[in-house]
């Protein structure tokens, strides 16, 4: 049940992240970021993607996802910077 897992993550994030390997943690953040983006929770999506980028700083896909959130939020200049960074990787 996605809704139950999503609620659990929001309530117990710090406890859950300490139980995960870096790759699992990054994938969890990426998936939650995508779901939050789909629900138009742009701040929540951006937070997840930024945390994920801290774990995987040279992951171009994550930079593109962050840029997409910025575009949806009307921050086109910041989005273009992220797109250009992703292209440079």
mmCIF file of N, CA and C in Angstrom:
data_model
loop_
_atom_site.group_PDB
_atom_site.id
_atom_site.type_symbol
_atom_site.label_atom_id
_atom_site.label_comp_id
_atom_site.label_asym_id
_atom_site.label_seq_id
_atom_site.Cartn_x
_atom_site.Cartn_y
_atom_site.Cartn_z
ATOM 1 N N UNK A 1 0.852 -1.179 0.000
ATOM 2 C CA UNK A 1 0.000 0.000 0.000
ATOM 3 C C UNK A 1 0.896 1.240 0.000
ATOM 4 N N UNK A 2 0.905 1.925 -1.131
ATOM 5 C CA UNK A 2 1.781 3.080 -1.267
ATOM 6 C C UNK A 2 1.444 4.169 -0.262
ATOM 7 N N UNK A 3 0.174 4.431 -0.053
ATOM 8 C CA UNK A 3 -0.222 5.509 0.861
ATOM 9 C C UNK A 3 0.316 5.277 2.268
ATOM 10 N N UNK A 4 0.251 4.043 2.739
ATOM 11 C CA UNK A 4 0.755 3.724 4.083
ATOM 12 C C UNK A 4 2.278 3.897 4.142
ATOM 13 N N UNK A 5 2.970 3.447 3.106
ATOM 14 C CA UNK A 5 4.431 3.584 3.076
ATOM 15 C C UNK A 5 4.827 5.055 3.001
ATOM 16 N N UNK A 6 4.107 5.816 2.205
ATOM 17 C CA UNK A 6 4.377 7.248 2.059
ATOM 18 C C UNK A 6 4.188 7.963 3.395
ATOM 19 N N UNK A 7 3.124 7.629 4.100
ATOM 20 C CA UNK A 7 2.864 8.230 5.413
ATOM 21 C C UNK A 7 3.962 7.833 6.407
ATOM 22 N N UNK A 8 4.358 6.571 6.377
ATOM 23 C CA UNK A 8 5.404 6.088 7.277
ATOM 24 C C UNK A 8 6.715 6.826 7.011
ATOM 25 N N UNK A 9 7.039 7.020 5.757
ATOM 26 C CA UNK A 9 8.273 7.731 5.414
ATOM 27 C C UNK A 9 8.237 9.158 5.934
ATOM 28 N N UNK A 10 7.110 9.817 5.783
ATOM 29 C CA UNK A 10 7.000 11.199 6.247
ATOM 30 C C UNK A 10 7.131 11.305 7.757
ATOM 31 N N UNK A 11 6.642 10.329 8.466
ATOM 32 C CA UNK A 11 6.668 10.367 9.925
ATOM 33 C C UNK A 11 8.019 9.919 10.470
ATOM 34 N N UNK A 12 8.595 8.865 9.890
ATOM 35 C CA UNK A 12 9.785 8.224 10.454
ATOM 36 C C UNK A 12 10.999 8.290 9.546
ATOM 37 N N UNK A 13 11.162 9.360 8.796
ATOM 38 C CA UNK A 13 12.239 9.417 7.796
ATOM 39 C C UNK A 13 13.612 9.171 8.406
ATOM 40 N N UNK A 14 13.953 9.834 9.488
ATOM 41 C CA UNK A 14 15.290 9.696 10.060
ATOM 42 C C UNK A 14 15.558 8.263 10.529
ATOM 43 N N UNK A 15 14.553 7.621 11.100
ATOM 44 C CA UNK A 15 14.729 6.246 11.561
ATOM 45 C C UNK A 15 14.897 5.288 10.381
ATOM 46 N N UNK A 16 14.165 5.520 9.309
ATOM 47 C CA UNK A 16 14.219 4.636 8.141
ATOM 48 C C UNK A 16 15.537 4.801 7.395
ATOM 49 N N UNK A 17 15.982 6.033 7.193
ATOM 50 C CA UNK A 17 17.188 6.244 6.378
ATOM 51 C C UNK A 17 18.415 5.603 7.001
ATOM 52 N N UNK A 18 18.465 5.509 8.316
ATOM 53 C CA UNK A 18 19.619 4.900 8.974
ATOM 54 C C UNK A 18 19.683 3.391 8.775
ATOM 55 N N UNK A 19 18.581 2.782 8.348
ATOM 56 C CA UNK A 19 18.527 1.343 8.131
ATOM 57 C C UNK A 19 18.902 0.951 6.698
ATOM 58 N N UNK A 20 19.035 1.922 5.824
ATOM 59 C CA UNK A 20 19.248 1.649 4.409
ATOM 60 C C UNK A 20 20.693 1.867 3.986
ATOM 61 N N UNK A 21 21.124 1.084 3.007
ATOM 62 C CA UNK A 21 22.400 1.321 2.352
ATOM 63 C C UNK A 21 22.259 2.594 1.525
ATOM 64 N N UNK A 22 23.381 3.217 1.155
ATOM 65 C CA UNK A 22 23.324 4.470 0.398
ATOM 66 C C UNK A 22 22.517 4.343 -0.883
ATOM 67 N N UNK A 23 22.716 3.245 -1.644
ATOM 68 C CA UNK A 23 21.995 3.078 -2.899
ATOM 69 C C UNK A 23 20.492 2.920 -2.656
ATOM 70 N N UNK A 24 20.121 2.138 -1.645
ATOM 71 C CA UNK A 24 18.700 1.970 -1.326
ATOM 72 C C UNK A 24 18.097 3.298 -0.880
ATOM 73 N N UNK A 25 18.836 4.019 -0.089
ATOM 74 C CA UNK A 25 18.379 5.318 0.401
ATOM 75 C C UNK A 25 18.163 6.274 -0.768
ATOM 76 N N UNK A 26 19.109 6.290 -1.695
ATOM 77 C CA UNK A 26 18.994 7.164 -2.862
ATOM 78 C C UNK A 26 17.779 6.791 -3.705
ATOM 79 N N UNK A 27 17.560 5.483 -3.936
ATOM 80 C CA UNK A 27 16.404 5.069 -4.744
ATOM 81 C C UNK A 27 15.087 5.420 -4.050
ATOM 82 N N UNK A 28 15.044 5.258 -2.738
ATOM 83 C CA UNK A 28 13.842 5.620 -1.990
ATOM 84 C C UNK A 28 13.558 7.109 -2.134
ATOM 85 N N UNK A 29 14.577 7.922 -1.963
ATOM 86 C CA UNK A 29 14.402 9.366 -2.119
ATOM 87 C C UNK A 29 13.974 9.725 -3.537
ATOM 88 N N UNK A 30 14.558 9.046 -4.520
ATOM 89 C CA UNK A 30 14.204 9.331 -5.910
ATOM 90 C C UNK A 30 12.742 8.994 -6.186
ATOM 91 N N UNK A 31 12.290 7.836 -5.728
ATOM 92 C CA UNK A 31 10.898 7.435 -5.957
ATOM 93 C C UNK A 31 9.927 8.344 -5.223
ATOM 94 N N UNK A 32 10.239 8.682 -3.992
ATOM 95 C CA UNK A 32 9.357 9.586 -3.254
ATOM 96 C C UNK A 32 9.349 10.954 -3.930
ATOM 97 N N UNK A 33 10.505 11.389 -4.418
ATOM 98 C CA UNK A 33 10.570 12.641 -5.154
ATOM 99 C C UNK A 33 9.679 12.619 -6.390
ATOM 100 N N UNK A 34 9.716 11.514 -7.130
ATOM 101 C CA UNK A 34 8.878 11.411 -8.332
ATOM 102 C C UNK A 34 7.392 11.460 -7.979
ATOM 103 N N UNK A 35 7.019 10.751 -6.923
ATOM 104 C CA UNK A 35 5.608 10.741 -6.515
ATOM 105 C C UNK A 35 5.186 12.125 -6.049
ATOM 106 N N UNK A 36 6.032 12.778 -5.285
ATOM 107 C CA UNK A 36 5.695 14.129 -4.837
ATOM 108 C C UNK A 36 5.597 15.084 -6.023
ATOM 109 N N UNK A 37 6.468 14.919 -6.999
ATOM 110 C CA UNK A 37 6.402 15.752 -8.191
ATOM 111 C C UNK A 37 5.085 15.499 -8.935
ATOM 112 N N UNK A 38 4.713 14.241 -9.089
ATOM 113 C CA UNK A 38 3.451 13.903 -9.757
ATOM 114 C C UNK A 38 2.243 14.477 -9.027
ATOM 115 N N UNK A 39 2.343 14.590 -7.725
ATOM 116 C CA UNK A 39 1.260 15.167 -6.919
ATOM 117 C C UNK A 39 1.361 16.689 -6.825
ATOM 118 N N UNK A 40 2.313 17.240 -7.515
ATOM 119 C CA UNK A 40 2.603 18.674 -7.559
ATOM 120 C C UNK A 40 3.001 19.236 -6.195
ATOM 121 N N UNK A 41 3.643 18.386 -5.402
ATOM 122 C CA UNK A 41 4.274 18.829 -4.159
ATOM 123 C C UNK A 41 5.716 19.169 -4.535
ATOM 124 N N UNK A 42 5.888 20.348 -5.123
ATOM 125 C CA UNK A 42 7.193 20.715 -5.679
ATOM 126 C C UNK A 42 8.262 20.875 -4.623
ATOM 127 N N UNK A 43 7.914 21.475 -3.492
ATOM 128 C CA UNK A 43 8.906 21.632 -2.418
ATOM 129 C C UNK A 43 9.340 20.268 -1.893
ATOM 130 N N UNK A 44 8.382 19.372 -1.702
ATOM 131 C CA UNK A 44 8.704 18.026 -1.221
ATOM 132 C C UNK A 44 9.553 17.256 -2.213
ATOM 133 N N UNK A 45 9.211 17.374 -3.502
ATOM 134 C CA UNK A 45 9.987 16.696 -4.547
ATOM 135 C C UNK A 45 11.407 17.229 -4.582
ATOM 136 N N UNK A 46 11.537 18.527 -4.533
ATOM 137 C CA UNK A 46 12.863 19.137 -4.588
ATOM 138 C C UNK A 46 13.712 18.716 -3.397
ATOM 139 N N UNK A 47 13.120 18.664 -2.228
ATOM 140 C CA UNK A 47 13.840 18.214 -1.036
ATOM 141 C C UNK A 47 14.366 16.798 -1.223
ATOM 142 N N UNK A 48 13.518 15.906 -1.734
ATOM 143 C CA UNK A 48 13.951 14.524 -1.960
ATOM 144 C C UNK A 48 15.074 14.454 -2.985
ATOM 145 N N UNK A 49 14.904 15.147 -4.106
ATOM 146 C CA UNK A 49 15.924 15.113 -5.150
ATOM 147 C C UNK A 49 17.237 15.719 -4.677
ATOM 148 N N UNK A 50 17.175 16.766 -3.887
ATOM 149 C CA UNK A 50 18.412 17.374 -3.375
ATOM 150 C C UNK A 50 19.132 16.429 -2.422
ATOM 151 N N UNK A 51 18.376 15.760 -1.554
ATOM 152 C CA UNK A 51 18.998 14.777 -0.658
ATOM 153 C C UNK A 51 19.616 13.641 -1.458
ATOM 154 N N UNK A 52 18.908 13.228 -2.490
ATOM 155 C CA UNK A 52 19.398 12.154 -3.349
ATOM 156 C C UNK A 52 20.683 12.588 -4.060
ATOM 157 N N UNK A 53 20.719 13.816 -4.533
ATOM 158 C CA UNK A 53 21.921 14.343 -5.199
ATOM 159 C C UNK A 53 23.101 14.432 -4.239
ATOM 160 N N UNK A 54 22.828 14.649 -2.963
ATOM 161 C CA UNK A 54 23.915 14.634 -1.974
ATOM 162 C C UNK A 54 24.567 13.254 -1.917
ATOM 163 N N UNK A 55 23.750 12.204 -2.114
ATOM 164 C CA UNK A 55 24.270 10.839 -2.096
ATOM 165 C C UNK A 55 24.909 10.450 -3.426
ATOM 166 N N UNK A 56 24.404 11.025 -4.522
ATOM 167 C CA UNK A 56 24.889 10.683 -5.864
ATOM 168 C C UNK A 56 25.114 11.977 -6.664
ATOM 169 N N UNK A 57 26.169 12.713 -6.356
ATOM 170 C CA UNK A 57 26.360 14.038 -6.951
ATOM 171 C C UNK A 57 26.619 14.059 -8.459
ATOM 172 N N UNK A 58 26.986 12.926 -9.047
ATOM 173 C CA UNK A 58 27.234 12.931 -10.494
ATOM 174 C C UNK A 58 26.167 12.141 -11.257
ATOM 175 N N UNK A 59 24.974 12.033 -10.700
ATOM 176 C CA UNK A 59 23.859 11.357 -11.361
ATOM 177 C C UNK A 59 23.092 12.388 -12.183
ATOM 178 N N UNK A 60 23.294 12.350 -13.494
ATOM 179 C CA UNK A 60 22.677 13.334 -14.389
ATOM 180 C C UNK A 60 21.149 13.242 -14.372
ATOM 181 N N UNK A 61 20.616 12.042 -14.243
ATOM 182 C CA UNK A 61 19.155 11.882 -14.220
ATOM 183 C C UNK A 61 18.527 12.652 -13.061
ATOM 184 N N UNK A 62 19.189 12.633 -11.919
ATOM 185 C CA UNK A 62 18.659 13.353 -10.765
ATOM 186 C C UNK A 62 18.686 14.858 -10.999
ATOM 187 N N UNK A 63 19.735 15.327 -11.640
ATOM 188 C CA UNK A 63 19.800 16.757 -11.958
ATOM 189 C C UNK A 63 18.676 17.157 -12.910
ATOM 190 N N UNK A 64 18.374 16.293 -13.862
ATOM 191 C CA UNK A 64 17.278 16.570 -14.800
ATOM 192 C C UNK A 64 15.938 16.566 -14.073
ATOM 193 N N UNK A 65 15.766 15.651 -13.145
ATOM 194 C CA UNK A 65 14.518 15.619 -12.368
ATOM 195 C C UNK A 65 14.383 16.878 -11.510
ATOM 196 N N UNK A 66 15.473 17.293 -10.898
ATOM 197 C CA UNK A 66 15.442 18.555 -10.142
ATOM 198 C C UNK A 66 15.091 19.713 -11.058
ATOM 199 N N UNK A 67 15.686 19.723 -12.252
ATOM 200 C CA UNK A 67 15.395 20.789 -13.218
ATOM 201 C C UNK A 67 13.917 20.789 -13.598
ATOM 202 N N UNK A 68 13.337 19.616 -13.753
ATOM 203 C CA UNK A 68 11.919 19.522 -14.080
ATOM 204 C C UNK A 68 11.040 20.130 -13.004
ATOM 205 N N UNK A 69 11.397 19.892 -11.765
ATOM 206 C CA UNK A 69 10.655 20.487 -10.655
ATOM 207 C C UNK A 69 10.796 22.006 -10.689
ATOM 208 N N UNK A 70 12.020 22.464 -10.933
ATOM 209 C CA UNK A 70 12.252 23.916 -11.021
ATOM 210 C C UNK A 70 11.437 24.521 -12.160
ATOM 211 N N UNK A 71 11.381 23.843 -13.311
ATOM 212 C CA UNK A 71 10.601 24.339 -14.448
ATOM 213 C C UNK A 71 9.122 24.433 -14.067
ATOM 214 N N UNK A 72 8.606 23.378 -13.444
ATOM 215 C CA UNK A 72 7.197 23.383 -13.053
ATOM 216 C C UNK A 72 6.891 24.484 -12.052
ATOM 217 N N UNK A 73 7.878 24.847 -11.255
ATOM 218 C CA UNK A 73 7.710 25.917 -10.277
ATOM 219 C C UNK A 73 7.981 27.302 -10.838
ATOM 220 N N UNK A 74 8.318 27.385 -12.119
ATOM 221 C CA UNK A 74 8.552 28.680 -12.749
ATOM 222 C C UNK A 74 9.952 29.225 -12.574
ATOM 223 N N UNK A 75 10.859 28.430 -12.051
ATOM 224 C CA UNK A 75 12.251 28.853 -11.849
ATOM 225 C C UNK A 75 13.092 28.418 -13.044
ATOM 226 N N UNK A 76 12.848 29.039 -14.179
ATOM 227 C CA UNK A 76 13.456 28.604 -15.429
ATOM 228 C C UNK A 76 14.970 28.774 -15.465
ATOM 229 N N UNK A 77 15.478 29.839 -14.910
ATOM 230 C CA UNK A 77 16.932 30.048 -14.926
ATOM 231 C C UNK A 77 17.649 28.979 -14.107
ATOM 232 N N UNK A 78 17.110 28.668 -12.923
ATOM 233 C CA UNK A 78 17.713 27.623 -12.099
ATOM 234 C C UNK A 78 17.609 26.278 -12.802
ATOM 235 N N UNK A 79 16.491 26.051 -13.474
ATOM 236 C CA UNK A 79 16.310 24.804 -14.211
ATOM 237 C C UNK A 79 17.344 24.678 -15.324
ATOM 238 N N UNK A 80 17.560 25.749 -16.062
ATOM 239 C CA UNK A 80 18.532 25.715 -17.152
ATOM 240 C C UNK A 80 19.940 25.444 -16.637
ATOM 241 N N UNK A 81 20.272 26.005 -15.492
ATOM 242 C CA UNK A 81 21.584 25.745 -14.883
ATOM 243 C C UNK A 81 21.733 24.265 -14.570
ATOM 244 N N UNK A 82 20.676 23.658 -14.008
ATOM 245 C CA UNK A 82 20.722 22.224 -13.691
ATOM 246 C C UNK A 82 20.808 21.392 -14.965
ATOM 247 N N UNK A 83 20.058 21.754 -16.007
ATOM 248 C CA UNK A 83 20.134 21.034 -17.278
ATOM 249 C C UNK A 83 21.553 21.093 -17.848
ATOM 250 N N UNK A 84 22.158 22.273 -17.822
ATOM 251 C CA UNK A 84 23.509 22.437 -18.344
ATOM 252 C C UNK A 84 24.525 21.634 -17.544
ATOM 253 N N UNK A 85 24.344 21.595 -16.239
ATOM 254 C CA UNK A 85 25.233 20.784 -15.391
ATOM 255 C C UNK A 85 25.093 19.315 -15.739
ATOM 256 N N UNK A 86 23.854 18.857 -15.919
ATOM 257 C CA UNK A 86 23.618 17.451 -16.277
ATOM 258 C C UNK A 86 24.262 17.112 -17.609
ATOM 259 N N UNK A 87 24.161 18.013 -18.571
ATOM 260 C CA UNK A 87 24.780 17.767 -19.878
ATOM 261 C C UNK A 87 26.294 17.692 -19.801
ATOM 262 N N UNK A 88 26.867 18.370 -18.824
ATOM 263 C CA UNK A 88 28.313 18.377 -18.650
ATOM 264 C C UNK A 88 28.872 17.150 -17.964
ATOM 265 N N UNK A 89 28.008 16.324 -17.433
ATOM 266 C CA UNK A 89 28.495 15.116 -16.725
ATOM 267 C C UNK A 89 28.826 13.993 -17.695
#
